[in-house]
């Protein structure tokens, strides 16, 4: 059995979630006694790509094409399915992300492969092929067996603690012709917050709810996020009210996050909000209402006014 | 304009999840089912487009007979007719190939659905449908405008959004704020009773199956820190929780 890991780049470097997928893929390859290949499409230096070796890869296939945007999803999924075919890969792994999900979905469709997402553990391969995945937005798990010959799995963030070595992987060029597949769509404009930590990738997240009272009060929260190097997030009403941009909205109908630390400021902890954050390792809740439901899902809690508590936390972080 | 909206029937988002038969089956007892919240956004936008551009809007569900109240609700909100593919929707590839098999040769311009279902959260059905039909698929789409054969849409990306232009036919996975959820009115509810709902037998096979369910381990007690001494939390996060 051979394993193929589909990875993504951000600013010429592997995304952290992709390094996690490489590490996961190498563990799967060891488990099934097969080899592992990493596929990367986009522009990056060979030295950067060789770093896949630190996380268990020996070989990286690099298609030096334009970075992935929505307009080349079809082209990229074709590269992935063709590469899987030519390597006779039977297990294809990626980390979940909105573009990788699209590429994986189309490639799985092309190969008639069973695809399971939100996988949270290494597969069980002693009898068939089973993976444990999170379902009901983190409220439960399902042990799922994949019965097709080729198996696609997309892993959740923070599934395995990364172990880094100092090996380096061989980088091979892969030439691809993706031209004809992009004609039916065209990106007109990309609007992206710059210089901020990406929310789905973040290890630390500071999030605000309606208890923040208005967009003009966000500075106290931004200060803490900046001191921590954390990404910022918000509850649904906050983005509905346009206090914060939509891409910060977490929960059942928003971004699902799984950071090491999630700090909730003035958020009540409605079940739909918890659904997007319950995979966080440690949850801190700051709320002036001691009966707020969020405390039941929290590891640490402070009953108090956010505007009083936030500056104290920021000062304590700066004093570290 | 010929529009198809695919909807899932899922437990209400406040449902308490539990399992039965030795954790091999989801307990439906006491569960209130709803149209998948993301599918509901897709439906709302589909109805708006159907109203402004004319044409037809068909709603499709892969599900058992117990999903019919949700299908009737979609008809009450504004779909013209409905199709139910009579099978338990347990596997993404299975659901996608049922949709693709139905769509084939029917000349739909636009196939809308939610970005993911809120029960199994796979978020891949639109992509697989697009691949099986050989047409582009985009998700998560938060704005959609049509002009002739050209769609202008915005999809959410990490930290922002991407605006793009694509020609029909397309498969789109939708999310807010593409449209506001619609509530059926009395006239809609009355007319939904007589709108056609075809039931079709499934024709493909699932590639995955769920063997066992599990609930997460209960959370330990929450450690409370006084607001006066809030700064001490940071030390605890560093030395006790080891996340800083
Ligand atoms: C189908 C569906 C899907 C949904 N999806 C989502 C989702 O994805 N994400 C999401 O977040 N919500 C979602 N919701 C909405 C959800 O039910 C809640 O309404 C929402 O999460 C509440 O947001 P909030 O906690 O910011 O506001 P509130 O519930 O109003 O809570 C504000 C909190 O702030 C506290 N507070 C007020 N002032 C202060 C102060 N000065 N200091 C400290 N604390 C203070 C209050 O005690 C209160 O607990 C969904 C709802 C539905 C029906």
XYZ file of C-alpha atoms and ligand atoms in Angstrom:
617
model
C 0.000 0.000 0.000
C 1.369 3.363 -0.889
C 0.404 6.667 0.689
C 0.115 10.012 -1.104
C -0.145 13.214 0.931
C -1.704 16.257 -0.708
C -0.261 19.459 0.780
C -0.825 23.199 0.547
C 1.508 26.183 0.633
C 1.098 29.605 2.178
C 3.664 32.246 1.212
C 6.025 29.664 -0.244
C 6.010 27.450 2.862
C 4.082 24.350 3.843
C 1.045 25.231 5.895
C 1.314 23.872 9.425
C -1.752 21.729 8.791
C 0.039 20.239 5.777
C 3.070 19.364 7.916
C 0.630 17.594 10.224
C -0.761 15.713 7.210
C 2.783 14.699 6.142
C 3.560 13.455 9.645
C 0.239 11.595 9.787
C 0.860 10.105 6.324
C 4.304 8.870 7.345
C 2.809 7.123 10.390
C 0.157 5.504 8.194
C 2.825 4.369 5.703
C 4.846 2.769 8.509
C 1.726 1.108 9.852
C 0.761 -0.476 6.524
C 4.357 -1.183 5.488
C 4.248 1.079 2.420
C 5.988 4.129 1.067
C 4.832 7.733 1.227
C 5.026 10.506 -1.351
C 4.177 14.162 -0.775
C 2.497 16.122 -3.563
C 2.753 19.905 -3.592
C 1.507 22.295 -6.268
C 2.527 25.935 -6.253
C 5.670 27.986 -6.013
C 8.201 27.257 -3.303
C 11.979 26.814 -3.048
C 13.422 23.296 -3.006
C 15.045 23.921 0.410
C 11.636 24.665 1.879
C 10.068 21.600 0.284
C 12.903 19.381 1.504
C 11.700 20.212 5.034
C 8.903 17.683 4.512
C 11.684 15.251 5.482
C 11.635 16.630 9.014
C 8.186 15.148 9.368
C 8.803 11.747 7.824
C 8.739 12.282 4.050
C 11.462 10.874 1.810
C 10.068 12.105 -1.499
C 8.290 15.292 -2.527
C 6.718 15.703 -5.963
C 6.638 19.379 -6.837
C 4.448 20.757 -9.601
C 5.653 24.302 -9.984
C 2.410 25.915 -11.067
C 0.436 28.918 -9.990
C -0.658 28.759 -6.341
C -4.035 27.203 -5.747
C -7.012 29.502 -6.060
C -10.618 28.594 -6.690
C -10.170 28.886 -10.442
C -7.751 25.989 -10.645
C -9.470 23.520 -8.329
C -10.367 21.358 -11.330
C -6.808 21.406 -12.599
C -5.335 20.592 -9.195
C -7.733 17.761 -8.523
C -6.736 16.320 -11.870
C -3.046 16.517 -10.898
C -3.886 14.789 -7.604
C -5.944 11.992 -9.157
C -3.420 11.404 -11.973
C -0.528 11.325 -9.508
C -2.406 8.912 -7.259
C -3.020 6.699 -10.292
C 0.545 6.747 -11.538
C 1.934 5.946 -8.079
C -0.797 3.346 -7.512
C -1.468 5.105 -4.214
C -4.161 3.425 -2.183
C -4.328 5.937 0.663
C -4.534 9.674 -0.006
C -4.221 12.035 2.969
C -4.688 15.772 3.348
C -5.438 18.287 6.070
C -8.891 19.844 5.932
C -9.113 23.316 4.381
C -11.702 24.826 2.091
C -9.559 24.494 -1.040
C -7.967 21.159 -0.124
C -11.439 19.762 0.605
C -12.528 20.768 -2.888
C -9.444 19.234 -4.523
C -9.776 16.031 -2.469
C -13.518 15.782 -3.203
C -13.051 16.022 -6.964
C -10.069 13.670 -7.006
C -11.969 11.131 -4.884
C -14.889 11.469 -7.288
C -12.605 10.801 -10.245
C -11.087 7.723 -8.603
C -14.346 6.414 -7.092
C -12.656 6.506 -3.730
C -14.405 6.566 -0.372
C -13.579 9.826 1.374
C -13.779 10.471 5.105
C -13.088 13.897 6.598
C -12.488 15.283 10.094
C -10.388 12.241 10.974
C -9.008 12.475 14.506
C -6.798 9.383 14.931
C -4.515 7.064 12.999
C -6.484 4.417 11.075
C -7.165 0.933 12.368
C -5.699 -1.345 9.691
C -5.465 -4.771 11.328
C -8.888 -5.800 10.027
C -10.146 -3.743 7.113
C -9.535 0.007 7.125
C -11.279 2.088 9.760
C -10.874 5.702 10.779
C -12.335 7.635 13.679
C -13.835 10.938 12.636
C -15.592 13.730 14.431
C -19.288 14.176 13.532
C -22.139 16.456 14.613
C -19.623 19.304 14.635
C -17.567 17.775 17.403
C -20.458 16.485 19.498
C -19.673 12.837 18.705
C -17.299 10.478 16.881
C -17.930 7.736 14.352
C -15.678 4.795 13.593
C -16.019 4.586 9.827
C -14.747 1.870 7.548
C -13.719 2.635 3.991
C -14.399 -0.220 1.622
C -13.216 1.159 -1.740
C -9.768 0.176 -3.074
C -8.504 3.739 -2.899
C -9.152 5.546 0.375
C -9.155 9.298 0.896
C -8.859 10.783 4.379
C -8.816 14.414 5.480
C -7.499 14.975 8.989
C -8.505 17.562 11.547
C -6.002 19.950 13.059
C -3.957 18.816 16.089
C -4.582 15.115 15.536
C -1.049 14.001 16.399
C 1.586 16.002 18.252
C 4.214 16.824 15.614
C 7.644 15.263 16.099
C 10.409 16.928 14.155
C 13.632 15.278 12.989
C 16.384 16.741 10.848
C 15.976 14.524 7.786
C 15.516 16.040 4.416
C 13.350 14.800 1.568
C 14.282 14.470 -2.104
C 12.380 16.958 -4.235
C 11.382 15.872 -7.730
C 9.817 18.059 -10.409
C 6.446 17.045 -11.724
C 5.448 18.596 -14.998
C 1.763 19.237 -15.387
C -0.428 20.657 -18.068
C -3.401 22.219 -16.376
C -4.080 24.974 -18.878
C -7.290 23.839 -20.492
C -9.085 23.266 -17.220
C -9.166 26.820 -15.930
C -10.952 28.511 -18.805
C -14.444 28.298 -17.364
C -13.723 30.494 -14.347
C -11.627 33.490 -13.411
C -10.736 35.086 -10.069
C -11.673 38.766 -10.189
C -10.454 39.931 -6.822
C -9.024 38.595 -3.579
C -9.799 40.481 -0.397
C -7.658 39.285 2.451
C -6.752 40.601 5.862
C -2.983 40.942 5.908
C -0.590 40.516 8.776
C -3.084 38.615 10.887
C -2.897 35.019 12.065
C -4.999 32.640 9.945
C -7.943 31.467 12.054
C -8.302 27.831 10.919
C -4.538 27.334 11.307
C -4.131 29.191 14.609
C -2.851 27.581 17.811
C -4.217 30.414 19.955
C -7.554 32.153 19.415
C -9.153 35.103 21.225
C -12.856 35.396 20.453
C -15.511 37.987 21.256
C -19.300 37.843 21.543
C -22.178 40.218 21.980
C -20.875 40.928 25.493
C -18.215 43.105 23.827
C -21.099 45.560 23.297
C -19.910 47.071 19.998
C -17.131 47.138 17.375
C -15.593 50.218 18.989
C -14.659 48.079 22.013
C -12.643 45.479 20.121
C -9.256 47.093 20.752
C -8.937 45.481 24.205
C -9.451 42.066 22.585
C -7.095 42.834 19.683
C -4.429 43.905 22.194
C -4.578 40.549 23.960
C -4.531 38.688 20.629
C -1.517 40.663 19.501
C 0.366 40.098 22.746
C -0.285 36.343 22.439
C 0.228 36.130 18.668
C -3.304 34.762 18.499
C -5.923 34.840 15.760
C -9.201 36.648 16.463
C -12.665 35.149 16.146
C -16.244 36.043 17.040
C -19.735 34.660 17.593
C -22.379 34.639 14.863
C -24.394 37.662 16.068
C -21.180 39.687 16.070
C -20.533 38.987 12.387
C -24.266 39.274 11.574
C -24.161 42.773 13.080
C -21.032 43.528 11.021
C -19.004 44.274 14.119
C -16.396 41.852 12.751
C -15.818 40.311 9.294
C -17.656 37.133 8.426
C -14.534 34.977 8.135
C -14.019 35.374 11.911
C -17.387 33.786 12.748
C -16.902 30.437 14.480
C -19.481 27.803 15.314
C -21.876 25.370 13.756
C -22.490 27.676 10.785
C -19.039 29.239 10.739
C -15.374 28.303 10.902
C -14.548 25.244 13.013
C -11.396 25.726 15.030
C -9.241 23.353 17.045
C -6.560 25.521 18.662
C -4.542 24.725 21.771
C -6.187 27.680 23.513
C -9.546 29.369 22.891
C -10.356 32.455 24.993
C -14.054 33.417 24.857
C -14.854 37.003 25.853
C -18.506 37.888 26.461
C -19.858 34.833 24.629
C -22.760 32.962 26.269
C -21.787 29.522 24.946
C -24.865 28.597 22.887
C -24.736 25.012 21.666
C -24.227 26.207 18.068
C -21.234 28.271 19.122
C -19.713 25.402 21.135
C -20.017 23.159 18.082
C -17.309 25.160 16.331
C -14.876 25.348 19.234
C -15.314 22.160 21.251
C -12.219 20.563 19.721
C -10.019 23.196 21.366
C -7.505 21.727 23.822
C -8.032 24.377 26.516
C -10.998 26.753 26.760
C -10.993 29.936 28.857
C -14.291 31.739 29.427
C -14.668 35.335 30.586
C -18.283 36.270 31.279
C -19.970 38.524 33.815
C -22.798 36.022 34.270
C -21.715 33.096 36.506
C -24.599 31.064 35.033
C -23.401 31.442 31.410
C -23.565 27.962 29.803
C -20.040 28.356 28.385
C -18.523 27.726 31.848
C -19.727 24.098 31.606
C -17.507 23.615 28.550
C -14.555 25.580 29.941
C -11.277 24.550 31.568
C -10.661 27.959 33.160
C -13.247 30.597 33.945
C -13.317 34.193 35.126
C -16.596 35.722 36.269
C -16.150 39.402 35.530
C -16.487 42.310 33.155
C -14.472 41.709 29.947
C -13.391 45.335 29.860
C -11.838 44.964 33.291
C -10.356 41.482 32.702
C -8.886 41.838 29.196
C -6.302 44.547 30.017
C -5.146 42.506 33.030
C -4.572 39.465 30.832
C -2.728 41.521 28.223
C -0.462 43.009 30.892
C 0.260 39.537 32.297
C 1.149 38.186 28.829
C 3.504 41.110 28.229
C 5.150 40.413 31.592
C 5.935 36.779 30.654
C -33.141 29.217 -15.483
C -33.325 25.653 -14.251
C -32.206 25.346 -10.643
C -31.732 22.324 -8.417
C -31.335 22.742 -4.655
C -30.154 19.701 -2.714
C -31.210 19.637 0.919
C -30.336 17.420 3.840
C -32.631 16.635 6.733
C -30.602 16.892 9.939
C -31.189 17.011 13.701
C -31.993 20.487 15.002
C -28.768 22.227 16.044
C -29.765 22.132 19.742
C -30.263 18.334 19.721
C -28.702 16.206 22.399
C -26.850 13.502 20.482
C -27.102 9.897 21.698
C -26.764 6.406 20.281
C -28.483 3.046 20.684
C -28.077 -0.644 19.861
C -24.659 -0.830 21.413
C -23.613 2.521 19.940
C -24.125 1.340 16.382
C -27.162 3.527 15.626
C -28.050 7.165 16.040
C -31.059 7.572 18.386
C -33.783 9.408 16.505
C -36.143 9.376 19.494
C -37.136 12.886 20.557
C -35.045 14.496 17.814
C -36.538 17.370 15.857
C -35.393 17.355 12.219
C -34.767 20.491 10.155
C -33.521 21.424 6.684
C -29.727 21.556 6.984
C -28.936 25.178 8.005
C -26.482 25.654 5.123
C -28.881 23.997 2.669
C -31.508 26.435 3.919
C -29.285 29.335 2.750
C -28.886 27.655 -0.649
C -32.642 27.197 -0.865
C -33.301 30.829 0.050
C -30.957 32.079 -2.688
C -32.409 29.576 -5.159
C -35.932 30.854 -4.455
C -34.820 34.473 -4.934
C -33.189 33.649 -8.279
C -36.199 31.654 -9.405
C -38.465 34.577 -8.494
C -36.390 37.200 -10.276
C -35.326 35.203 -13.350
C -38.206 32.787 -13.855
C -37.685 29.134 -14.702
C -38.024 26.231 -12.306
C -36.628 25.236 -8.970
C -36.496 21.579 -8.043
C -35.541 20.436 -4.575
C -33.769 17.098 -4.125
C -33.171 15.082 -0.978
C -31.369 11.788 -0.608
C -33.163 10.394 2.413
C -35.835 8.174 3.857
C -39.550 8.963 4.051
C -39.080 10.689 7.420
C -37.392 13.575 5.544
C -40.636 14.444 3.741
C -41.748 17.172 6.193
C -38.474 18.985 5.405
C -39.036 18.500 1.659
C -42.605 19.854 1.991
C -41.191 22.828 3.876
C -38.803 23.528 0.972
C -41.782 23.363 -1.395
C -43.660 25.780 0.881
C -40.695 28.169 0.799
C -40.852 28.250 -2.993
C -39.571 25.149 -4.808
C -41.799 24.018 -7.689
C -41.345 20.292 -7.369
C -39.330 17.769 -5.396
C -37.462 14.511 -5.755
C -36.550 12.159 -2.943
C -34.025 9.431 -3.584
C -35.137 6.773 -1.208
C -32.006 5.844 0.766
C -30.235 6.597 4.022
C -27.604 9.242 3.151
C -24.666 7.653 4.942
C -21.742 8.246 2.589
C -20.593 11.366 0.688
C -19.720 9.541 -2.525
C -23.046 7.697 -2.470
C -25.085 10.884 -1.982
C -23.066 12.699 -4.657
C -23.448 9.952 -7.226
C -27.204 9.789 -6.581
C -27.410 13.528 -7.207
C -25.211 13.296 -10.307
C -27.245 10.369 -11.683
C -30.429 12.362 -11.286
C -29.005 15.548 -12.779
C -27.464 13.921 -15.843
C -29.221 14.980 -19.084
C -31.749 17.179 -17.264
C -30.069 20.443 -18.218
C -29.852 22.149 -14.825
C -28.041 25.488 -14.993
C -27.330 25.712 -11.314
C -27.017 23.086 -8.603
C -27.020 24.596 -5.135
C -26.550 22.951 -1.757
C -25.119 23.831 1.641
C -21.350 23.902 2.137
C -21.738 20.897 4.447
C -24.373 19.047 6.411
C -24.446 19.719 10.134
C -24.604 16.008 11.017
C -21.613 14.499 9.227
C -19.862 17.763 8.272
C -17.996 16.286 5.288
C -18.345 19.296 3.009
C -17.402 17.342 -0.105
C -20.670 16.361 -1.808
C -20.681 19.462 -4.083
C -17.136 18.750 -5.216
C -17.831 15.099 -6.009
C -21.044 16.038 -7.873
C -19.079 18.595 -9.923
C -16.447 16.012 -10.789
C -18.971 13.325 -11.715
C -20.765 15.801 -13.992
C -17.534 17.332 -15.311
C -18.510 20.900 -14.350
C -16.895 23.391 -11.941
C -17.791 23.404 -8.251
C -17.141 26.137 -5.693
C -17.576 26.322 -1.935
C -18.174 28.031 0.476
C -20.061 30.585 -1.599
C -21.328 33.639 0.265
C -22.524 35.837 -2.638
C -24.065 34.817 -5.941
C -25.294 36.957 -8.836
C -26.306 35.795 -12.295
C -26.213 37.610 -15.571
C -27.078 35.554 -18.593
C -24.802 32.572 -18.575
C -22.268 34.120 -16.192
C -22.246 33.787 -12.422
C -20.356 36.248 -10.253
C -19.697 34.816 -6.846
C -17.671 35.328 -3.711
C -16.259 32.441 -1.744
C -14.851 32.622 1.711
C -11.131 31.989 2.014
C -8.919 31.939 5.114
C -8.891 35.525 6.301
C -11.118 37.017 3.621
C -12.934 36.344 0.402
C -12.286 35.697 -3.246
C -14.570 37.066 -5.967
C -14.813 35.081 -9.125
C -16.659 34.727 -12.354
C -17.681 31.422 -13.892
C -19.981 30.201 -16.618
C -22.964 27.992 -15.973
C -23.578 25.168 -15.314
C -22.099 25.172 -11.828
C -22.329 23.298 -8.545
C -22.126 25.570 -5.504
C -21.828 24.855 -1.772
C -23.475 27.811 -0.035
C -23.259 29.555 3.304
C -24.423 32.838 4.822
C -24.779 35.659 3.931
C -25.797 34.449 0.446
C -29.440 35.042 1.437
C -31.564 35.166 4.578
C -33.370 32.043 5.734
C -36.994 32.110 4.549
C -40.035 31.175 6.599
C -42.917 29.665 4.633
C -46.166 31.646 4.609
C -49.683 30.177 4.814
C -50.206 30.254 1.057
C -46.909 28.501 0.498
C -47.776 25.808 3.046
C -51.168 25.193 1.396
C -49.753 24.990 -2.132
C -46.865 22.731 -1.033
C -49.343 19.960 -0.240
C -50.181 19.452 -3.892
C -46.799 20.106 -5.506
C -45.261 16.975 -7.077
C -42.823 14.908 -4.993
C -41.292 12.018 -6.921
C -39.655 9.132 -5.069
C -36.836 7.386 -6.915
C -34.945 4.211 -5.981
C -31.188 4.599 -5.442
C -28.765 3.222 -8.008
C -25.290 3.482 -6.501
C -23.308 1.981 -3.661
C -21.754 3.473 -0.544
C -17.958 3.344 -0.225
C -17.856 3.921 3.535
C -19.939 2.738 6.457
C -20.172 3.654 10.114
C -19.365 0.795 12.457
C -19.641 2.460 15.837
C -20.433 5.800 17.431
C -18.849 7.365 20.461
C -19.476 10.419 22.633
C -16.566 12.590 23.757
C -15.235 12.124 27.292
C -16.985 14.520 29.688
C -15.134 17.754 30.409
C -13.449 18.025 33.824
C -14.483 20.777 36.237
C -13.853 24.390 35.246
C -11.193 26.065 37.382
C -12.396 29.508 38.481
C -10.072 32.480 38.839
C -11.188 35.708 40.494
C -11.501 38.762 38.288
C -9.226 40.814 40.592
C -6.479 38.273 40.093
C -7.168 37.701 36.355
C -3.485 38.023 35.433
C -2.683 34.802 37.318
C -4.582 32.894 34.616
C -1.722 33.504 32.198
C 0.763 31.733 34.524
C -1.626 28.783 34.818
C -1.944 28.574 31.049
C 1.825 28.482 30.819
C 2.771 26.144 33.669
C -0.338 24.013 34.281
C -2.168 23.787 30.936
C 1.112 24.226 28.987
C -0.504 25.968 26.042
C 1.608 29.145 26.082
C -29.135 27.135 13.101
C -28.314 28.043 13.969
C -26.950 28.122 13.741
C -26.157 28.957 14.539
N -24.804 28.984 14.311
C -24.017 29.721 15.130
C -22.592 29.746 14.957
O -22.054 29.138 14.038
N -21.849 30.473 15.805
C -22.398 31.191 16.830
O -21.644 31.828 17.578
N -23.731 31.205 17.007
C -24.556 30.501 16.184
N -25.905 30.535 16.356
C -26.461 31.509 17.347
C -26.405 31.009 18.773
O -27.590 30.286 19.057
C -26.325 32.194 19.757
O -27.405 33.067 19.530
C -25.028 32.995 19.662
O -23.903 32.134 19.701
C -24.940 33.979 20.799
O -23.839 34.824 20.624
P -23.148 35.566 21.839
O -22.734 34.554 22.841
O -22.132 36.466 21.299
O -24.319 36.496 22.391
P -25.249 36.345 23.683
O -25.897 35.032 23.730
O -26.084 37.560 23.709
O -24.219 36.364 24.877
C -23.520 37.485 25.304
C -22.805 37.074 26.570
O -21.972 38.145 26.993
C -22.036 38.266 28.402
N -21.678 39.639 28.717
C -22.405 40.762 28.462
N -21.705 41.853 28.858
C -20.540 41.419 29.356
C -19.414 42.056 29.943
N -19.337 43.382 30.041
N -18.402 41.290 30.360
C -18.457 39.944 30.268
N -19.489 39.283 29.717
C -20.521 40.015 29.274
C -23.452 37.881 28.750
O -23.531 37.426 30.094
C -23.750 36.778 27.743
O -23.427 35.508 28.286
C -26.733 29.731 15.580
C -28.107 29.644 15.787
C -28.898 28.828 15.001
C -30.369 28.758 15.276
